[in-house]
Each structure stands twice: as C-alpha cells, then as structure tokens.
Amino acid sequence: MADRLASIHGTEQDRVNCPFYFKVGACRHGDRCSRQHNKPLFSQTVLLAHMYQAPNSATVQSGPTAMATAADDVQAQDHFDDFYEEVYEELEKFGRIEELNVCANLGDHMIGNVYVKYEEEEMAEKALNALNGRFYAGRLIMAEYSPVTDFRESRCRQYEETSCKYGGHCNFMHIKRPSKPVCKRLGIRQTYEPARGGG
C-alpha cells in the first residue's frame, strides 16, 4: 500500500495532492484547488512569484503566441536580458545557482514567476530569508520554497519544440531564455535537456 501511494504521489492518479503544484510550483486554482498544495518546509528551489514584469509591448499582444512573438522583439529581449543578468548576479550572492528560470506564461498563477534552484538547501534558505520583505522595481518580493527540483517535468514540451496550442495560458512552464551574450557573461550553459512536461 505504501509503495503504491509513493508511486502515484504528484501524478494525475493522486486524488489528494495537486499534480500541477507538485510539478510546476503553482496551480491555476490557487487556494480553491480541490487537492492539497503541500508547501515544502525546505527546498533547493525558491519561487519569486510574479517578479518579472514584461514590457508593455509584450503584454499588450494577444493570442496563443503572444509571448513567443514578443521574444522575437529585440527591445523585449533586451529588457529581459537586463532583468535576467541583474537578478542572477543578486541571487548568486547567496550560493551557487544550478538553474534560474523565468516564466513567459500569461496565466495569473504563473505570469512573471522566477524560479531559482541552488546547489544546496542552505543556500536557498539564505536567499529566502534575505529576499522576503525586499522590493524590486517598486514591488514587494514574495519568496517561498518551491517543490520543483526537476524542471524537465515542469517545462512545456510543445513550447520548446515549436509552439504550444494553449499559448501563454498553458499550465506548464514556458521558460524565457536569456540571449547567448548574457549566458556567456554569466558563465551559464545555453543548452538544456529536453522537456518532459505536457502542454
């Protein structure tokens, strides 16, 4: 019995725990979800909810490819690169970063979410304690531990391969990537393992 419960935890077969919260660290139903959102007491990953604000040119567009179209816009990419570099350098002060992911989704539960995964849980704890109560771009930073540690399960496979049929309102992460020059300056990899999430 215990083996079966362990094997279905965080999957669609789990009728108690929310699979989207487990995979993505956010759920479109929020507190009204019929399943439990087990918030971790510690984690390598910290979620900075709604921290990234896309420029007006990106948010004004509509339709299923709104963020993909905005990513092609040089001005929007420059804005994102500035944000990514500034945030990466600040978050790196707390420890070695394994991944920094910024959502390009448009759904209320995911828009502008920033996920930082540290090498050690202690580094994530330092970041969480230091960031809560601070402001960025005039907005209060809301930091919390995230259950997400394997972003391959969180990322939308369709979005990474071509385009997602759900557009910006997909429940899997549409991760916005920094440009190659930013990756080079920060010394981070530019290639990623293929996504395994739906979409």
PDB file of C-alpha atoms in Angstrom:
ATOM      1  CA  MET A   1       0.000   0.000   0.000  1.00  0.00           C
ATOM      2  CA  ALA A   2       2.769   2.465   0.946  1.00  0.00           C
ATOM      3  CA  ASP A   3       4.684   1.620  -2.245  1.00  0.00           C
ATOM      4  CA  ARG A   4       1.595   2.337  -4.352  1.00  0.00           C
ATOM      5  CA  LEU A   5       0.963   5.673  -2.625  1.00  0.00           C
ATOM      6  CA  ALA A   6       4.599   6.651  -3.117  1.00  0.00           C
ATOM      7  CA  SER A   7       4.468   5.722  -6.817  1.00  0.00           C
ATOM      8  CA  ILE A   8       1.403   7.895  -7.562  1.00  0.00           C
ATOM      9  CA  HIS A   9       2.361  10.930  -5.415  1.00  0.00           C
ATOM     10  CA  GLY A  10       2.188  14.082  -7.540  1.00  0.00           C
ATOM     11  CA  THR A  11       0.678  12.332 -10.565  1.00  0.00           C
ATOM     12  CA  GLU A  12      -2.821  12.575 -12.047  1.00  0.00           C
ATOM     13  CA  GLN A  13      -3.702   9.332 -10.204  1.00  0.00           C
ATOM     14  CA  ASP A  14      -3.059  11.045  -6.852  1.00  0.00           C
ATOM     15  CA  ARG A  15      -6.508  12.232  -5.733  1.00  0.00           C
ATOM     16  CA  VAL A  16      -5.164  14.014  -2.637  1.00  0.00           C
ATOM     17  CA  ASN A  17      -2.164  16.067  -3.811  1.00  0.00           C
ATOM     18  CA  CYS A  18      -2.254  18.537  -6.717  1.00  0.00           C
ATOM     19  CA  PRO A  19      -0.034  17.287  -9.568  1.00  0.00           C
ATOM     20  CA  PHE A  20       0.381  20.759 -11.082  1.00  0.00           C
ATOM     21  CA  TYR A  21       1.531  22.282  -7.816  1.00  0.00           C
ATOM     22  CA  PHE A  22       3.969  19.401  -7.378  1.00  0.00           C
ATOM     23  CA  LYS A  23       5.386  19.734 -10.933  1.00  0.00           C
ATOM     24  CA  VAL A  24       5.193  23.494 -11.510  1.00  0.00           C
ATOM     25  CA  GLY A  25       5.038  25.043  -8.036  1.00  0.00           C
ATOM     26  CA  ALA A  26       1.838  26.898  -8.965  1.00  0.00           C
ATOM     27  CA  CYS A  27      -1.779  25.936  -9.588  1.00  0.00           C
ATOM     28  CA  ARG A  28      -4.386  27.881 -11.549  1.00  0.00           C
ATOM     29  CA  HIS A  29      -6.980  27.128  -8.861  1.00  0.00           C
ATOM     30  CA  GLY A  30      -4.838  28.549  -6.059  1.00  0.00           C
ATOM     31  CA  ASP A  31      -6.384  28.101  -2.596  1.00  0.00           C
ATOM     32  CA  ARG A  32      -9.652  26.916  -4.198  1.00  0.00           C
ATOM     33  CA  CYS A  33      -7.997  23.766  -5.592  1.00  0.00           C
ATOM     34  CA  SER A  34      -9.753  20.531  -4.621  1.00  0.00           C
ATOM     35  CA  ARG A  35      -6.363  18.901  -3.992  1.00  0.00           C
ATOM     36  CA  GLN A  36      -3.683  19.730  -1.440  1.00  0.00           C
ATOM     37  CA  HIS A  37      -0.729  22.005  -2.129  1.00  0.00           C
ATOM     38  CA  ASN A  38       1.970  20.669   0.178  1.00  0.00           C
ATOM     39  CA  LYS A  39       4.286  23.632   0.583  1.00  0.00           C
ATOM     40  CA  PRO A  40       7.791  22.385   1.368  1.00  0.00           C
ATOM     41  CA  LEU A  41       9.454  23.386   4.617  1.00  0.00           C
ATOM     42  CA  PHE A  42      12.814  23.382   2.823  1.00  0.00           C
ATOM     43  CA  SER A  43      13.936  23.028  -0.777  1.00  0.00           C
ATOM     44  CA  GLN A  44      16.789  23.811  -3.151  1.00  0.00           C
ATOM     45  CA  THR A  45      14.353  25.906  -5.187  1.00  0.00           C
ATOM     46  CA  VAL A  46      12.931  29.307  -4.295  1.00  0.00           C
ATOM     47  CA  LEU A  47       9.965  30.809  -6.148  1.00  0.00           C
ATOM     48  CA  LEU A  48       9.855  34.588  -6.543  1.00  0.00           C
ATOM     49  CA  ALA A  49       6.225  34.982  -7.525  1.00  0.00           C
ATOM     50  CA  HIS A  50       5.363  37.480 -10.289  1.00  0.00           C
ATOM     51  CA  MET A  51       8.761  39.188 -10.084  1.00  0.00           C
ATOM     52  CA  TYR A  52       9.363  39.656 -13.813  1.00  0.00           C
ATOM     53  CA  GLN A  53       7.340  42.411 -15.470  1.00  0.00           C
ATOM     54  CA  ALA A  54       7.376  42.142 -19.271  1.00  0.00           C
ATOM     55  CA  PRO A  55       7.500  45.443 -21.153  1.00  0.00           C
ATOM     56  CA  ASN A  56       4.175  46.832 -22.410  1.00  0.00           C
ATOM     57  CA  SER A  57       4.864  45.772 -25.986  1.00  0.00           C
ATOM     58  CA  ALA A  58       4.912  42.124 -24.874  1.00  0.00           C
ATOM     59  CA  THR A  59       1.841  42.213 -22.642  1.00  0.00           C
ATOM     60  CA  VAL A  60      -0.385  44.200 -24.999  1.00  0.00           C
ATOM     61  CA  GLN A  61      -0.242  41.500 -27.660  1.00  0.00           C
ATOM     62  CA  SER A  62      -2.869  38.809 -27.561  1.00  0.00           C
ATOM     63  CA  GLY A  63      -3.434  35.365 -28.980  1.00  0.00           C
ATOM     64  CA  PRO A  64      -1.854  31.972 -28.456  1.00  0.00           C
ATOM     65  CA  THR A  65       1.665  33.053 -29.444  1.00  0.00           C
ATOM     66  CA  ALA A  66       1.803  36.397 -27.641  1.00  0.00           C
ATOM     67  CA  MET A  67       4.944  35.691 -25.624  1.00  0.00           C
ATOM     68  CA  ALA A  68       6.655  33.812 -28.476  1.00  0.00           C
ATOM     69  CA  THR A  69       6.119  36.827 -30.726  1.00  0.00           C
ATOM     70  CA  ALA A  70       7.409  39.168 -28.021  1.00  0.00           C
ATOM     71  CA  ALA A  71      10.547  37.027 -27.631  1.00  0.00           C
ATOM     72  CA  ASP A  72      11.392  37.863 -31.244  1.00  0.00           C
ATOM     73  CA  ASP A  73      11.137  41.551 -30.470  1.00  0.00           C
ATOM     74  CA  VAL A  74      14.655  42.907 -29.923  1.00  0.00           C
ATOM     75  CA  GLN A  75      13.519  45.510 -27.402  1.00  0.00           C
ATOM     76  CA  ALA A  76      11.642  42.917 -25.330  1.00  0.00           C
ATOM     77  CA  GLN A  77      14.666  40.592 -25.388  1.00  0.00           C
ATOM     78  CA  ASP A  78      16.997  43.412 -24.305  1.00  0.00           C
ATOM     79  CA  HIS A  79      14.624  44.243 -21.437  1.00  0.00           C
ATOM     80  CA  PHE A  80      14.557  40.598 -20.387  1.00  0.00           C
ATOM     81  CA  ASP A  81      18.351  40.218 -20.676  1.00  0.00           C
ATOM     82  CA  ASP A  82      18.873  43.235 -18.386  1.00  0.00           C
ATOM     83  CA  PHE A  83      16.432  41.763 -15.855  1.00  0.00           C
ATOM     84  CA  TYR A  84      17.943  38.272 -16.024  1.00  0.00           C
ATOM     85  CA  GLU A  85      21.519  39.454 -15.590  1.00  0.00           C
ATOM     86  CA  GLU A  86      20.686  41.776 -12.697  1.00  0.00           C
ATOM     87  CA  VAL A  87      18.637  39.142 -10.855  1.00  0.00           C
ATOM     88  CA  TYR A  88      21.163  36.346 -11.488  1.00  0.00           C
ATOM     89  CA  GLU A  89      24.018  38.424 -10.068  1.00  0.00           C
ATOM     90  CA  GLU A  90      21.971  39.310  -6.968  1.00  0.00           C
ATOM     91  CA  LEU A  91      20.798  35.732  -6.356  1.00  0.00           C
ATOM     92  CA  GLU A  92      24.305  34.361  -6.860  1.00  0.00           C
ATOM     93  CA  LYS A  93      25.374  36.190  -3.681  1.00  0.00           C
ATOM     94  CA  PHE A  94      23.560  33.504  -1.661  1.00  0.00           C
ATOM     95  CA  GLY A  95      25.241  30.498  -3.282  1.00  0.00           C
ATOM     96  CA  ARG A  96      25.877  28.563  -6.467  1.00  0.00           C
ATOM     97  CA  ILE A  97      22.872  28.620  -8.795  1.00  0.00           C
ATOM     98  CA  GLU A  98      22.032  25.447 -10.705  1.00  0.00           C
ATOM     99  CA  GLU A  99      19.122  26.969 -12.656  1.00  0.00           C
ATOM    100  CA  LEU A 100      17.351  30.304 -12.955  1.00  0.00           C
ATOM    101  CA  ASN A 101      14.073  30.084 -14.858  1.00  0.00           C
ATOM    102  CA  VAL A 102      11.644  32.872 -15.699  1.00  0.00           C
ATOM    103  CA  CYS A 103       8.118  32.031 -16.870  1.00  0.00           C
ATOM    104  CA  ALA A 104       6.747  33.640 -20.011  1.00  0.00           C
ATOM    105  CA  ASN A 105       3.252  32.294 -19.261  1.00  0.00           C
ATOM    106  CA  LEU A 106       0.292  34.666 -19.118  1.00  0.00           C
ATOM    107  CA  GLY A 107      -1.901  32.820 -16.575  1.00  0.00           C
ATOM    108  CA  ASP A 108      -2.416  34.640 -13.264  1.00  0.00           C
ATOM    109  CA  HIS A 109      -0.730  31.870 -11.271  1.00  0.00           C
ATOM    110  CA  MET A 110       2.463  31.852 -13.386  1.00  0.00           C
ATOM    111  CA  ILE A 111       2.965  35.238 -15.015  1.00  0.00           C
ATOM    112  CA  GLY A 112       6.449  36.545 -14.293  1.00  0.00           C
ATOM    113  CA  ASN A 113       7.345  33.750 -11.866  1.00  0.00           C
ATOM    114  CA  VAL A 114      11.085  33.369 -11.247  1.00  0.00           C
ATOM    115  CA  TYR A 115      12.455  30.037 -10.018  1.00  0.00           C
ATOM    116  CA  VAL A 116      15.998  29.799  -8.688  1.00  0.00           C
ATOM    117  CA  LYS A 117      17.445  26.376  -7.878  1.00  0.00           C
ATOM    118  CA  TYR A 118      20.543  26.371  -5.696  1.00  0.00           C
ATOM    119  CA  GLU A 119      23.159  23.678  -5.289  1.00  0.00           C
ATOM    120  CA  GLU A 120      22.316  23.292  -1.574  1.00  0.00           C
ATOM    121  CA  GLU A 121      19.178  23.805   0.513  1.00  0.00           C
ATOM    122  CA  GLU A 122      21.129  26.047   2.898  1.00  0.00           C
ATOM    123  CA  MET A 123      21.819  28.462   0.040  1.00  0.00           C
ATOM    124  CA  ALA A 124      18.115  28.582  -0.804  1.00  0.00           C
ATOM    125  CA  GLU A 125      17.343  29.268   2.859  1.00  0.00           C
ATOM    126  CA  LYS A 126      19.769  32.216   2.896  1.00  0.00           C
ATOM    127  CA  ALA A 127      18.169  33.616  -0.256  1.00  0.00           C
ATOM    128  CA  LEU A 128      14.625  33.176   1.056  1.00  0.00           C
ATOM    129  CA  ASN A 129      15.419  34.906   4.355  1.00  0.00           C
ATOM    130  CA  ALA A 130      17.289  37.776   2.675  1.00  0.00           C
ATOM    131  CA  LEU A 131      14.762  38.414  -0.108  1.00  0.00           C
ATOM    132  CA  ASN A 132      11.455  38.348   1.767  1.00  0.00           C
ATOM    133  CA  GLY A 133      10.399  41.891   2.585  1.00  0.00           C
ATOM    134  CA  ARG A 134      12.694  43.470  -0.028  1.00  0.00           C
ATOM    135  CA  PHE A 135      11.481  45.383  -3.053  1.00  0.00           C
ATOM    136  CA  TYR A 136      12.343  45.062  -6.723  1.00  0.00           C
ATOM    137  CA  ALA A 137      11.202  47.675  -9.252  1.00  0.00           C
ATOM    138  CA  GLY A 138       8.907  49.166  -6.606  1.00  0.00           C
ATOM    139  CA  ARG A 139       7.161  45.840  -5.889  1.00  0.00           C
ATOM    140  CA  LEU A 140       7.413  43.636  -2.804  1.00  0.00           C
ATOM    141  CA  ILE A 141       9.290  40.379  -3.395  1.00  0.00           C
ATOM    142  CA  MET A 142       7.242  37.334  -2.382  1.00  0.00           C
ATOM    143  CA  ALA A 143       9.669  34.443  -1.904  1.00  0.00           C
ATOM    144  CA  GLU A 144       8.713  30.909  -0.929  1.00  0.00           C
ATOM    145  CA  TYR A 145      10.145  27.429  -1.221  1.00  0.00           C
ATOM    146  CA  SER A 146       9.035  25.537  -4.307  1.00  0.00           C
ATOM    147  CA  PRO A 147       8.509  21.776  -4.638  1.00  0.00           C
ATOM    148  CA  VAL A 148      10.030  21.921  -8.152  1.00  0.00           C
ATOM    149  CA  THR A 149      13.508  20.433  -8.366  1.00  0.00           C
ATOM    150  CA  ASP A 150      13.365  18.810 -11.814  1.00  0.00           C
ATOM    151  CA  PHE A 151      12.451  21.465 -14.366  1.00  0.00           C
ATOM    152  CA  ARG A 152      12.306  18.908 -17.193  1.00  0.00           C
ATOM    153  CA  GLU A 153       8.920  17.839 -15.749  1.00  0.00           C
ATOM    154  CA  SER A 154       7.786  21.465 -15.410  1.00  0.00           C
ATOM    155  CA  ARG A 155       8.642  22.774 -18.865  1.00  0.00           C
ATOM    156  CA  CYS A 156       6.166  22.606 -21.744  1.00  0.00           C
ATOM    157  CA  ARG A 157       7.456  20.238 -24.405  1.00  0.00           C
ATOM    158  CA  GLN A 158       5.263  21.787 -27.149  1.00  0.00           C
ATOM    159  CA  TYR A 159       6.520  25.306 -26.412  1.00  0.00           C
ATOM    160  CA  GLU A 160      10.153  24.205 -26.640  1.00  0.00           C
ATOM    161  CA  GLU A 161       9.662  22.172 -29.813  1.00  0.00           C
ATOM    162  CA  THR A 162       7.545  24.609 -31.840  1.00  0.00           C
ATOM    163  CA  SER A 163       4.573  26.369 -30.297  1.00  0.00           C
ATOM    164  CA  CYS A 164       2.107  25.408 -27.599  1.00  0.00           C
ATOM    165  CA  LYS A 165      -1.555  25.031 -28.569  1.00  0.00           C
ATOM    166  CA  TYR A 166      -2.553  26.611 -25.236  1.00  0.00           C
ATOM    167  CA  GLY A 167      -0.406  29.689 -25.810  1.00  0.00           C
ATOM    168  CA  GLY A 168       0.561  31.758 -22.790  1.00  0.00           C
ATOM    169  CA  HIS A 169      -2.194  30.177 -20.689  1.00  0.00           C
ATOM    170  CA  CYS A 170      -0.567  26.732 -20.624  1.00  0.00           C
ATOM    171  CA  ASN A 171      -0.183  25.194 -17.161  1.00  0.00           C
ATOM    172  CA  PHE A 172       3.368  24.013 -17.873  1.00  0.00           C
ATOM    173  CA  MET A 173       6.284  26.453 -17.837  1.00  0.00           C
ATOM    174  CA  HIS A 174       7.100  28.450 -20.939  1.00  0.00           C
ATOM    175  CA  ILE A 175      10.614  29.443 -19.939  1.00  0.00           C
ATOM    176  CA  LYS A 176      12.017  32.638 -21.366  1.00  0.00           C
ATOM    177  CA  ARG A 177      15.714  32.267 -22.198  1.00  0.00           C
ATOM    178  CA  PRO A 178      18.445  34.897 -21.970  1.00  0.00           C
ATOM    179  CA  SER A 179      20.452  35.674 -25.094  1.00  0.00           C
ATOM    180  CA  LYS A 180      23.786  33.965 -25.820  1.00  0.00           C
ATOM    181  CA  PRO A 181      25.897  37.011 -24.849  1.00  0.00           C
ATOM    182  CA  VAL A 182      24.220  37.127 -21.401  1.00  0.00           C
ATOM    183  CA  CYS A 183      24.771  33.386 -20.916  1.00  0.00           C
ATOM    184  CA  LYS A 184      28.423  33.826 -21.851  1.00  0.00           C
ATOM    185  CA  ARG A 185      28.924  36.771 -19.461  1.00  0.00           C
ATOM    186  CA  LEU A 186      27.291  34.871 -16.593  1.00  0.00           C
ATOM    187  CA  GLY A 187      29.105  31.621 -17.439  1.00  0.00           C
ATOM    188  CA  ILE A 188      25.912  29.573 -17.701  1.00  0.00           C
ATOM    189  CA  ARG A 189      25.017  26.829 -20.153  1.00  0.00           C
ATOM    190  CA  GLN A 190      22.962  27.578 -23.221  1.00  0.00           C
ATOM    191  CA  THR A 191      21.607  24.095 -23.891  1.00  0.00           C
ATOM    192  CA  TYR A 192      19.016  22.273 -21.836  1.00  0.00           C
ATOM    193  CA  GLU A 193      17.782  18.718 -21.537  1.00  0.00           C
ATOM    194  CA  PRO A 194      14.516  18.186 -23.436  1.00  0.00           C
ATOM    195  CA  ALA A 195      11.302  18.999 -21.575  1.00  0.00           C
ATOM    196  CA  ARG A 196       9.125  16.098 -20.460  1.00  0.00           C
ATOM    197  CA  GLY A 197       6.092  18.112 -19.323  1.00  0.00           C
ATOM    198  CA  GLY A 198       2.791  18.244 -21.166  1.00  0.00           C
ATOM    199  CA  GLY A 199       1.378  21.215 -22.935  1.00  0.00           C
TER     200      GLY A 199
END
